[in-house]
Amino acid sequence: MPDSSPTKGAIRVVVVDDHEMILQSVVRLLTADARIEVVGTALTATEGIEVVIQMLPDVLVIDYHLPDMDAPEAIRILHQAIPEIRIVTISGSDKPGSFYESMQAGSSAWVRKTRAIQELRLAILRVASGEPYISEGMEAQPNLDELVVHYQPIVDLENWRIVGFEALVRWQHPERGLLFPDSFLPHLVETGFIQEIDLWVLRQATLQLAQWQNDFPRTPRLFISVNMSYASIENPNLPTIIAEEVQFADLGVDDLVVEIRESFLVSNPQETVELLTRFNAEGIRLALEDFGASFSPISYIHRVPFDGVKIGRSFTRELPASMGTVWVIEGIASATQAMSTMCIAEGVEELAQLNSLRDAGMRYGQGFLFSPPARAAVCEGLLTRDSLLPYSAHAADATSSRVML
Ligand code: C2E
Ligand code: MG
């Protein structure tokens, strides 16, 4: 018979998780390693504190999402009681700031919950020998001076003039080259650093727009759109910060549009509506982006006065073949026109899509057909050229209703 008694000198671990089944499977898998001995478990932070103090383990594994008490608060209490205890926080990726909060409270390790159990074991072994441990990807954080903003023009489909730009962040990585946001922003949601990036982009974008308004004065004035993460809009001070940034750049509050993803309304409808109402109070313009992609409850959408709606690529790419999509776009175009709300189709790549959008009554467009996001200097060339009639169109007549190949 194999000896199932704990190995002498094994690391004594207490596990606190809010989910019975997960807790049991974590314990089973951890104890498969002879170097680890699980001496106690608890389902809530309060009980966890009692168990930990009784058992005096070497390492505490604590889930960030615990009932009764915040994990950071429990971590602080335990550190005061047992200063030498090492703590491993496990966390799902849905709560911004969990990484920072846990490490600040005194965690020695932070492990993504979705990772394999081997990683948790590794973290326990590391912290038990006095080293910190952080799930891969969390350290991948740019310095602000490695970030650059690219701008993509938004075009009036009636006269092909640029009416505004969307600011899109990139990371000029010292070894890996230019990185696109999808490859680094999701990690930064956990660290909370995304909020710093949003504000940095806001500062660059507003200063850039002020310069362009000066160099390329036009009626109506050029505007700039910035993207805000949910972590940023959760900050109750954000509307005031934005108003101050706009003033700092010497712009009017109308010159800026803040893009909010429709999915925010789906995951936290009530909370998001309340947060967005604060933007309205400051006079900040909001655009709902990826409209229609997440099936957000229409009742919530009309409770927030959006100044703009962006129809996502998932719709544009169905054009011109899908009649259903054409009808939906016609409906959105006429509804937004009636409400004097700006409606922009994103992801316009082909002339056939452009024609279909114009036929459906869409007034504004954005996409590779006009220009990909580009450095500010390139955008200045576009502004000098003024008309962004698609480069592949041979019909030079911008007033014609149909662009011909
Ligand atoms: P988004 O706000 O939906 O931005 C539009 C994305 O579509 C951009 O990707 C743009 O390059 C791409 N795009 C534009 N036209 C076309 C087209 O014709 N075809 C195709 N296939 N793609 C097109 P990018 O720059 O990689 O940005 C991805 C996402 O990252 C953005 O999606 C936005 O959600 C996020 N993001 C970018 N900058 C920031 C930022 O400063 N803060 C936050 N919170 N998010 C940002
Ligand atoms: Mg956007």
XYZ file of C-alpha atoms and ligand atoms in Angstrom:
452
model
C 0.000 0.000 0.000
C 1.378 3.460 -0.861
C 1.925 5.641 2.184
C -0.774 8.337 2.112
C 0.415 10.083 5.285
C 1.842 13.564 4.707
C 5.506 13.717 3.858
C 7.630 14.874 6.741
C 8.526 18.509 6.205
C 5.822 19.056 3.561
C 4.541 22.596 3.059
C 1.471 23.061 5.256
C -1.296 24.713 3.197
C -4.784 26.043 3.970
C -7.114 26.603 1.000
C -10.011 29.098 1.111
C -12.334 29.099 -1.884
C -16.006 30.056 -2.165
C -16.974 27.052 -4.279
C -17.219 23.632 -2.605
C -16.504 21.589 -5.740
C -13.564 23.693 -6.834
C -12.222 23.591 -3.303
C -12.367 19.810 -3.179
C -10.739 19.333 -6.563
C -7.976 21.849 -5.726
C -7.273 19.970 -2.490
C -7.250 16.590 -4.263
C -4.882 17.777 -6.948
C -2.585 19.651 -4.587
C -2.173 16.702 -2.256
C -1.104 14.547 -5.194
C 2.210 16.370 -4.737
C 4.050 14.866 -1.760
C 5.706 18.214 -1.028
C 2.331 19.775 -0.191
C 0.101 18.931 2.765
C -3.351 20.550 2.892
C -4.066 21.008 6.604
C -7.337 22.912 6.390
C -10.014 24.368 4.135
C -12.771 26.962 4.429
C -15.509 28.327 2.225
C -15.666 31.891 3.509
C -13.035 34.465 4.409
C -14.236 34.688 8.006
C -13.946 30.953 8.625
C -10.696 30.966 6.669
C -9.166 33.406 9.140
C -10.117 31.132 12.040
C -8.747 28.002 10.340
C -5.510 29.711 9.357
C -4.881 31.035 12.841
C -5.580 27.608 14.371
C -3.505 25.638 11.877
C -0.667 28.121 11.414
C 0.113 26.945 7.855
C 3.162 27.924 5.807
C 1.051 28.980 2.846
C -2.528 30.187 2.494
C -4.234 29.793 -0.891
C -7.079 32.284 -1.030
C -9.651 32.937 -3.749
C -10.064 36.620 -4.524
C -13.853 36.305 -4.806
C -14.902 35.331 -1.338
C -18.170 35.843 0.456
C -18.278 37.732 3.786
C -15.134 39.739 3.366
C -12.872 41.014 0.597
C -9.835 38.827 0.039
C -7.486 41.848 0.463
C -9.051 42.599 3.848
C -8.640 38.962 4.945
C -5.038 39.002 3.708
C -4.288 42.111 5.769
C -5.851 40.655 8.936
C -3.924 37.409 8.533
C -0.626 39.153 7.946
C -1.078 41.103 11.140
C -1.847 37.897 13.036
C 0.883 35.735 11.415
C 3.484 38.039 9.831
C 5.522 35.196 8.318
C 2.590 33.566 6.439
C 2.909 33.431 2.648
C -0.247 34.003 0.672
C -1.158 32.865 -2.844
C -4.188 34.652 -4.324
C -6.071 32.876 -7.081
C -8.344 35.009 -9.233
C -10.593 34.820 -12.244
C -9.965 37.560 -14.782
C -13.299 39.358 -14.434
C -12.484 41.722 -11.590
C -10.190 44.609 -12.525
C -7.607 45.456 -9.918
C -7.528 42.068 -8.172
C -3.828 41.673 -8.912
C -2.836 45.049 -7.495
C -5.165 44.859 -4.512
C -4.003 41.390 -3.482
C -0.309 42.140 -3.880
C -0.666 45.426 -2.000
C -2.488 43.642 0.820
C 0.480 41.283 1.194
C 0.039 38.378 -1.212
C 3.290 36.752 -2.295
C 1.766 35.208 -5.402
C -1.057 35.812 -7.825
C -2.330 32.987 -9.999
C -4.976 33.105 -12.691
C -7.748 30.706 -11.725
C -8.123 29.432 -15.254
C -4.535 28.196 -15.256
C -3.641 24.557 -14.695
C -3.212 23.234 -11.166
C 0.511 22.764 -11.874
C 0.824 26.525 -11.823
C -0.787 26.732 -8.403
C 1.607 24.053 -7.143
C 4.541 25.929 -8.609
C 3.364 29.151 -6.925
C 3.051 27.373 -3.563
C 6.534 25.873 -3.846
C 8.015 29.204 -4.901
C 6.468 31.309 -2.157
C 7.267 28.668 0.464
C 10.932 29.152 -0.418
C 10.547 32.910 -0.133
C 10.204 33.935 -3.785
C 7.230 35.809 -5.218
C 5.211 34.303 -8.074
C 2.989 36.010 -10.638
C 1.052 34.336 -13.460
C 2.682 34.825 -16.825
C 1.426 37.868 -18.682
C 0.867 39.986 -15.602
C 4.373 41.408 -15.746
C 3.893 42.293 -19.403
C 3.161 45.909 -18.774
C 4.339 48.669 -21.098
C 6.074 51.792 -19.940
C 3.932 54.734 -20.911
C 6.758 56.078 -23.074
C 6.593 52.881 -25.180
C 2.976 53.559 -26.131
C 1.908 55.302 -29.323
C -1.476 56.442 -30.522
C -2.651 55.771 -34.041
C -5.633 57.583 -35.500
C -8.247 56.272 -37.903
C -10.344 58.755 -39.898
C -14.132 58.777 -39.715
C -15.549 59.869 -43.052
C -18.759 61.602 -44.158
C -20.077 59.338 -46.919
C -21.851 62.264 -48.609
C -18.742 64.281 -49.402
C -15.827 61.971 -48.425
C -14.478 64.499 -45.935
C -12.875 63.489 -42.667
C -15.128 64.536 -39.788
C -13.118 63.042 -36.956
C -10.647 60.381 -35.840
C -10.684 57.434 -33.474
C -7.606 57.202 -31.246
C -6.253 53.632 -30.949
C -3.364 52.688 -28.706
C -0.349 50.573 -29.754
C 2.674 49.336 -27.829
C 6.042 49.864 -29.493
C 7.627 46.889 -27.730
C 11.435 47.118 -27.516
C 11.872 43.475 -28.652
C 8.600 42.372 -30.209
C 7.885 45.438 -32.378
C 4.542 47.182 -32.741
C 1.857 45.369 -30.714
C -1.893 45.771 -31.210
C -4.205 46.356 -28.254
C -5.814 42.915 -28.288
C -2.419 41.366 -27.501
C -1.738 43.403 -24.352
C -4.821 45.303 -23.127
C -6.721 42.274 -21.745
C -3.848 41.514 -19.291
C -3.871 45.103 -18.115
C -7.505 44.921 -17.056
C -6.433 42.695 -14.160
C -3.640 44.979 -13.035
C -5.842 48.043 -13.265
C -3.131 49.601 -15.467
C -5.645 49.893 -18.298
C -7.092 52.920 -16.553
C -3.744 54.659 -16.694
C -3.486 53.811 -20.390
C -6.975 55.167 -21.095
C -6.062 58.465 -19.455
C -2.712 58.622 -21.238
C -4.421 58.075 -24.602
C -7.022 60.690 -23.694
C -4.265 63.235 -22.996
C -2.402 62.484 -26.273
C -5.586 62.434 -28.343
C -6.985 65.716 -27.024
C -3.655 67.526 -27.489
C -3.383 66.097 -31.019
C -6.901 67.213 -31.893
C -6.216 70.728 -30.601
C -3.243 70.925 -32.976
C -5.268 69.607 -35.927
C -8.126 71.987 -35.242
C -5.614 74.774 -35.353
C -3.855 73.538 -38.526
C -6.998 72.317 -40.337
C -9.864 74.582 -39.247
C -13.179 73.441 -40.696
C -16.912 73.437 -40.163
C -18.090 71.331 -38.488
C -15.028 71.064 -36.254
C -13.035 67.827 -36.276
C -13.737 65.580 -33.296
C -11.753 62.843 -31.615
C -13.086 59.536 -30.271
C -11.407 57.656 -27.443
C -12.138 54.159 -26.117
C -12.718 53.670 -22.409
C -12.486 50.349 -20.600
C -15.113 49.306 -18.088
C -12.523 49.719 -15.324
C -12.165 53.365 -16.350
C -15.842 54.207 -16.526
C -16.302 52.565 -13.123
C -14.190 55.369 -11.676
C -16.767 57.900 -10.452
C -14.274 60.739 -11.026
C -13.741 59.946 -14.711
C -16.290 62.451 -16.090
C -14.611 65.259 -14.117
C -11.135 64.106 -15.195
C -12.258 64.082 -18.843
C -13.781 67.546 -18.553
C -10.462 68.802 -17.089
C -8.405 67.124 -19.832
C -10.572 68.699 -22.519
C -10.063 72.081 -20.900
C -6.316 71.451 -20.550
C -6.096 70.877 -24.324
C -8.122 74.030 -24.910
C -10.944 72.118 -26.579
C -14.698 72.290 -26.179
C -16.385 69.344 -24.479
C -18.208 68.713 -27.786
C -14.902 67.975 -29.534
C -14.541 64.656 -27.746
C -16.521 61.445 -28.031
C -16.115 58.642 -25.497
C -16.744 55.185 -26.969
C -18.442 52.662 -24.731
C -18.805 49.028 -25.747
C -22.336 47.725 -25.908
C -21.256 44.626 -23.970
C -20.854 46.813 -20.821
C -24.617 47.345 -20.924
C -25.204 43.633 -21.179
C -23.015 42.551 -18.274
C -23.890 45.371 -15.848
C -26.935 47.173 -17.279
C -28.179 49.077 -14.237
C -24.735 50.038 -12.969
C -23.530 51.112 -16.417
C -26.582 53.300 -17.017
C -25.923 55.056 -13.702
C -22.236 55.543 -14.503
C -22.975 56.886 -17.961
C -25.548 59.342 -16.680
C -22.666 61.141 -14.929
C -21.018 61.697 -18.323
C -24.220 63.254 -19.620
C -24.252 65.560 -16.599
C -20.786 66.876 -17.597
C -21.949 67.329 -21.216
C -19.530 64.622 -22.448
C -20.614 62.969 -25.704
C -20.944 59.197 -25.657
C -20.983 56.718 -28.529
C -22.228 53.188 -28.177
C -19.885 50.934 -30.101
C -20.326 47.481 -31.528
C -24.005 48.312 -31.511
C -26.240 45.289 -32.033
C -23.477 42.757 -31.407
C -24.357 41.910 -27.800
C -28.158 42.090 -27.863
C -28.254 44.645 -25.082
C -31.738 45.303 -23.742
C -33.125 48.138 -25.827
C -34.790 49.556 -22.680
C -31.333 50.293 -21.246
C -29.989 51.778 -24.443
C -32.585 54.492 -24.613
C -32.117 55.367 -20.938
C -28.657 56.720 -21.729
C -28.632 59.627 -24.156
C -25.967 58.414 -26.603
C -24.751 60.976 -29.119
C -23.445 58.362 -31.482
C -23.836 54.746 -32.438
C -21.161 52.649 -34.131
C -22.246 49.632 -36.103
C -19.629 46.940 -35.690
C -17.702 44.951 -38.259
C -19.944 41.943 -37.689
C -22.689 43.819 -39.563
C -20.578 45.490 -42.242
C -18.945 42.248 -43.312
C -22.388 40.740 -44.105
C -22.893 43.399 -46.783
C -24.057 43.519 -49.487
C -25.151 39.845 -49.572
C -27.371 39.675 -46.499
C -30.718 41.403 -47.058
C -31.523 40.933 -43.350
C -28.440 42.974 -42.426
C -29.371 45.634 -44.984
C -32.815 45.982 -43.366
C -31.349 46.210 -39.872
C -28.916 48.904 -41.007
C -31.696 50.802 -42.778
C -33.680 50.719 -39.539
C -30.764 51.905 -37.412
C -29.854 54.625 -39.942
C -33.364 56.056 -40.038
C -33.891 55.808 -36.268
C -30.598 57.550 -35.491
C -31.310 60.220 -38.126
C -34.676 60.897 -36.517
C -32.952 61.262 -33.135
C -30.143 63.431 -34.607
C -27.660 60.833 -33.394
C -24.508 60.244 -35.391
C -24.328 56.737 -36.849
C -21.005 55.319 -38.054
C -20.419 52.009 -39.824
C -17.123 50.425 -38.785
C -14.940 48.007 -40.704
C -15.689 49.251 -44.230
C -13.222 47.315 -46.370
C -14.859 47.008 -49.787
C -16.604 49.253 -52.266
C -19.592 46.908 -52.398
C -20.024 47.331 -48.627
C -19.725 51.078 -48.966
C -22.387 51.256 -51.673
C -24.697 49.058 -49.680
C -24.230 51.240 -46.592
C -24.960 54.416 -48.562
C -28.047 52.812 -50.110
C -29.213 51.910 -46.591
C -28.945 55.582 -45.591
C -25.744 55.344 -43.560
C -24.051 58.753 -43.309
C -20.638 58.024 -41.757
C -18.049 55.273 -42.212
C -14.686 54.110 -40.926
C -12.502 51.348 -42.251
C -9.468 50.170 -44.181
C -11.139 51.245 -47.459
C -10.524 54.866 -46.429
C -7.478 54.405 -44.255
C -6.181 52.034 -41.579
C -5.279 53.614 -38.234
C -2.091 55.570 -38.816
C 0.488 57.769 -37.142
C -0.434 61.420 -36.690
C 1.924 62.545 -39.468
C 0.178 60.244 -41.974
C -3.213 61.577 -40.864
C -1.999 65.100 -41.560
C -1.394 64.004 -45.154
C -4.984 62.733 -45.290
C -6.305 65.995 -43.878
C -4.340 67.939 -46.480
C -5.789 65.730 -49.221
C -9.158 66.400 -47.577
C -11.406 64.119 -49.625
C -11.063 60.436 -48.808
C -12.941 59.136 -51.847
C -11.867 55.485 -51.718
C -8.518 55.170 -53.454
C -9.671 52.210 -55.523
C -12.651 54.064 -56.948
C -12.122 55.398 -60.451
C -15.274 57.492 -60.492
C -13.889 60.846 -59.483
C -17.361 62.290 -59.104
C -17.810 62.518 -55.368
C -21.403 63.629 -55.729
C -22.490 60.506 -57.577
C -24.622 58.321 -55.361
C -22.770 55.175 -56.367
C -19.042 54.620 -56.337
C -17.930 52.720 -59.439
C -14.932 50.496 -59.842
P -12.498 49.175 -31.536
O -12.734 50.335 -30.638
O -13.684 48.455 -32.066
O -11.582 49.734 -32.697
C -11.698 49.397 -34.008
C -10.725 48.293 -34.366
O -11.024 47.852 -35.680
C -9.291 48.763 -34.415
O -8.479 47.674 -34.015
C -9.075 49.053 -35.900
O -7.739 48.976 -36.326
C -9.899 47.960 -36.515
N -10.371 48.315 -37.844
C -10.692 49.529 -38.330
N -11.137 49.447 -39.605
C -11.103 48.148 -39.941
C -11.435 47.416 -41.138
O -11.850 47.957 -42.152
N -11.273 46.057 -41.101
C -10.809 45.426 -39.981
N -10.667 44.101 -40.034
N -10.477 46.080 -38.843
C -10.632 47.427 -38.824
P -7.293 47.861 -32.991
O -6.621 49.179 -33.184
O -6.478 46.622 -33.024
O -8.080 47.960 -31.607
C -8.764 46.876 -31.072
C -9.554 47.272 -29.881
O -8.719 47.667 -28.783
C -10.438 48.499 -30.108
O -11.597 48.075 -30.797
C -10.707 48.953 -28.704
O -11.754 48.207 -28.108
C -9.422 48.579 -27.991
N -8.622 49.814 -27.776
C -7.796 50.446 -28.629
N -7.256 51.531 -28.038
C -7.774 51.584 -26.785
C -7.599 52.469 -25.650
O -6.882 53.483 -25.690
N -8.302 52.168 -24.527
C -9.133 51.065 -24.450
N -9.785 50.857 -23.289
N -9.315 50.241 -25.477
C -8.646 50.486 -26.626
Mg -13.698 52.063 -30.670
